Amino acid sequence: MKKIAFIGSGTMGTALATAACKGVDPSEVVVTDFVQEKGKELADRLGCWFVSTNSEAIKAAHYVVFCVKPQFLKGVLGEVKTAFEECAAAGEEKIIVSIVAGVEVSTYVKELGLEGKNVPVIRILPNTACLIGKGFTLIEQGESYTKEQEDEFCYILRESGGFDSLPASQFVAGTVLTSTSPAFIAMFANSLADGGVYNGLLRPQARRYALEGILGTVQLLLQSDKHLEGLKDDVCSPAGPAMIGVKTLEDKGFRSSVINAVADAYKRFAEIGRLK
């Protein structure tokens, strides 16, 4: 039996499968996808195994990671239910891992008929920086899996970046912040670059300078225990350009816009997990 299988090879499925193939021997990794050519291409590139059906992926590995879109999950679970039953009858342990946004562990239990059965289900949500090994994945604390199983899973995917675990009551808030912030930061970076172009820089220059500024700032903040506002205060000299720019952002509702974006994303996160 292989170590881990990924059902779905979209952006996150590809990122995690890539990390797994760096963390363990690629021969221990299985991928599949509804679009078979896409799955085969990924397997060929990573040197791992490709199987043509989701049920084969279930039977092939110890950890099974569902990387499909929320609207397709119910159909996929219905398709693989028999495979899970056959594995259980054969005494083969399967550990379910979900990265599907908004879908709770109870959905897997219900749709796969796992009520009263000792089947571990680990709910996680990674972010897109896993693509370069700089991601951050949150894990929902649960009673169905052991600390050893969690540690083994994190070890297999250690090349994806960092991990942290949260109680169920905080999981959605945490994952909304880590999974949506890349989009907001990318918008902010592009806006900074636009400002540089407006002031006369060439686009490649403006892009690089904006990204270097963000990268250095984040690294500085990570290494400091100072309040996040502290760095802003250090940069803003009296009546200086930075202070003038901060005033403009405040006048335009910058803070409230960001807070509301995160709050609205939280609401949507709950909505998309409702299976019909």
Short mmCIF file of C-alpha atoms in Angstrom, two decimals, residues 74-168:
data_model
loop_
_atom_site.label_atom_id
_atom_site.label_comp_id
_atom_site.label_asym_id
_atom_site.label_seq_id
_atom_site.Cartn_x
_atom_site.Cartn_y
_atom_site.Cartn_z
CA LYS A 74 -20.89 14.71 -2.82
CA GLY A 75 -20.67 12.91 -6.16
CA VAL A 76 -17.10 11.80 -5.49
CA LEU A 77 -17.99 10.48 -2.03
CA GLY A 78 -20.90 8.52 -3.47
CA GLU A 79 -18.57 7.05 -6.07
CA VAL A 80 -15.95 5.84 -3.56
CA LYS A 81 -18.26 4.67 -0.77
CA THR A 82 -18.11 1.05 -1.92
CA ALA A 83 -14.32 1.18 -2.10
CA PHE A 84 -14.16 2.33 1.52
CA GLU A 85 -16.50 -0.47 2.56
CA GLU A 86 -14.37 -3.06 0.76
CA CYS A 87 -11.19 -1.77 2.39
CA ALA A 88 -12.84 -1.84 5.83
CA ALA A 89 -13.98 -5.42 5.26
CA ALA A 90 -10.41 -6.35 4.36
CA GLY A 91 -9.10 -4.73 7.56
CA GLU A 92 -7.23 -1.98 5.71
CA GLU A 93 -6.97 1.30 7.62
CA LYS A 94 -7.73 4.43 5.63
CA ILE A 95 -7.17 7.96 6.88
CA ILE A 96 -9.32 10.57 5.16
CA VAL A 97 -7.88 14.05 4.67
CA SER A 98 -10.05 16.90 3.41
CA ILE A 99 -8.88 20.20 1.97
CA VAL A 100 -12.36 21.02 0.63
CA ALA A 101 -13.32 24.51 1.77
CA GLY A 102 -16.33 24.80 4.04
CA VAL A 103 -17.01 21.06 4.32
CA GLU A 104 -17.06 19.66 7.85
CA VAL A 105 -15.88 16.25 8.99
CA SER A 106 -19.49 15.21 9.59
CA THR A 107 -20.12 15.37 5.84
CA TYR A 108 -17.60 12.61 5.18
CA VAL A 109 -18.99 10.52 8.02
CA LYS A 110 -22.52 10.82 6.66
CA GLU A 111 -21.87 10.43 2.94
CA LEU A 112 -19.49 7.48 3.37
CA GLY A 113 -21.67 5.73 5.96
CA LEU A 114 -18.99 5.92 8.64
CA GLU A 115 -21.29 6.49 11.62
CA GLY A 116 -20.05 4.41 14.54
CA LYS A 117 -16.93 3.33 12.67
CA ASN A 118 -13.40 4.18 13.71
CA VAL A 119 -12.25 5.95 10.54
CA PRO A 120 -9.88 8.90 11.06
CA VAL A 121 -10.85 12.11 9.25
CA ILE A 122 -8.38 15.01 9.23
CA ARG A 123 -9.67 18.37 8.04
CA ILE A 124 -7.03 20.79 6.78
CA LEU A 125 -6.78 23.90 4.65
CA PRO A 126 -3.49 24.86 2.98
CA ASN A 127 -2.79 28.03 1.05
CA THR A 128 -1.33 28.60 -2.39
CA ALA A 129 2.20 29.30 -1.16
CA CYS A 130 2.50 25.52 -0.74
CA LEU A 131 3.38 25.64 -4.44
CA ILE A 132 6.86 26.89 -3.51
CA GLY A 133 7.20 25.21 -0.13
CA LYS A 134 6.32 28.39 1.77
CA GLY A 135 2.70 27.58 2.52
CA PHE A 136 0.88 27.44 5.81
CA THR A 137 -1.62 24.67 6.49
CA LEU A 138 -4.13 24.70 9.33
CA ILE A 139 -5.41 21.44 10.83
CA GLU A 140 -8.71 21.16 12.66
CA GLN A 141 -8.23 19.39 15.98
CA GLY A 142 -10.37 16.28 16.21
CA GLU A 143 -10.87 13.08 18.17
CA SER A 144 -11.11 10.67 15.24
CA TYR A 145 -7.36 10.66 14.55
CA THR A 146 -4.30 10.26 16.78
CA LYS A 147 -1.37 12.61 17.32
CA GLU A 148 0.84 10.02 15.64
CA GLN A 149 -1.36 10.02 12.53
CA GLU A 150 -1.32 13.80 12.39
CA ASP A 151 2.46 13.88 12.81
CA GLU A 152 2.96 11.30 10.06
CA PHE A 153 0.74 13.25 7.69
CA CYS A 154 2.63 16.49 8.42
CA TYR A 155 5.92 14.66 7.90
CA ILE A 156 4.83 13.43 4.46
CA LEU A 157 3.88 16.99 3.48
CA ARG A 158 6.63 18.82 5.35
CA GLU A 159 8.02 20.24 2.09
CA SER A 160 4.80 22.25 1.62
CA GLY A 161 5.63 24.67 4.45
CA GLY A 162 4.41 25.15 8.01
CA PHE A 163 1.51 23.68 9.99
CA ASP A 164 -0.61 24.64 12.97
CA SER A 165 -3.66 23.04 14.59
CA LEU A 166 -6.77 24.82 15.83
CA PRO A 167 -9.89 23.79 17.74
CA ALA A 168 -12.99 23.42 15.58
#
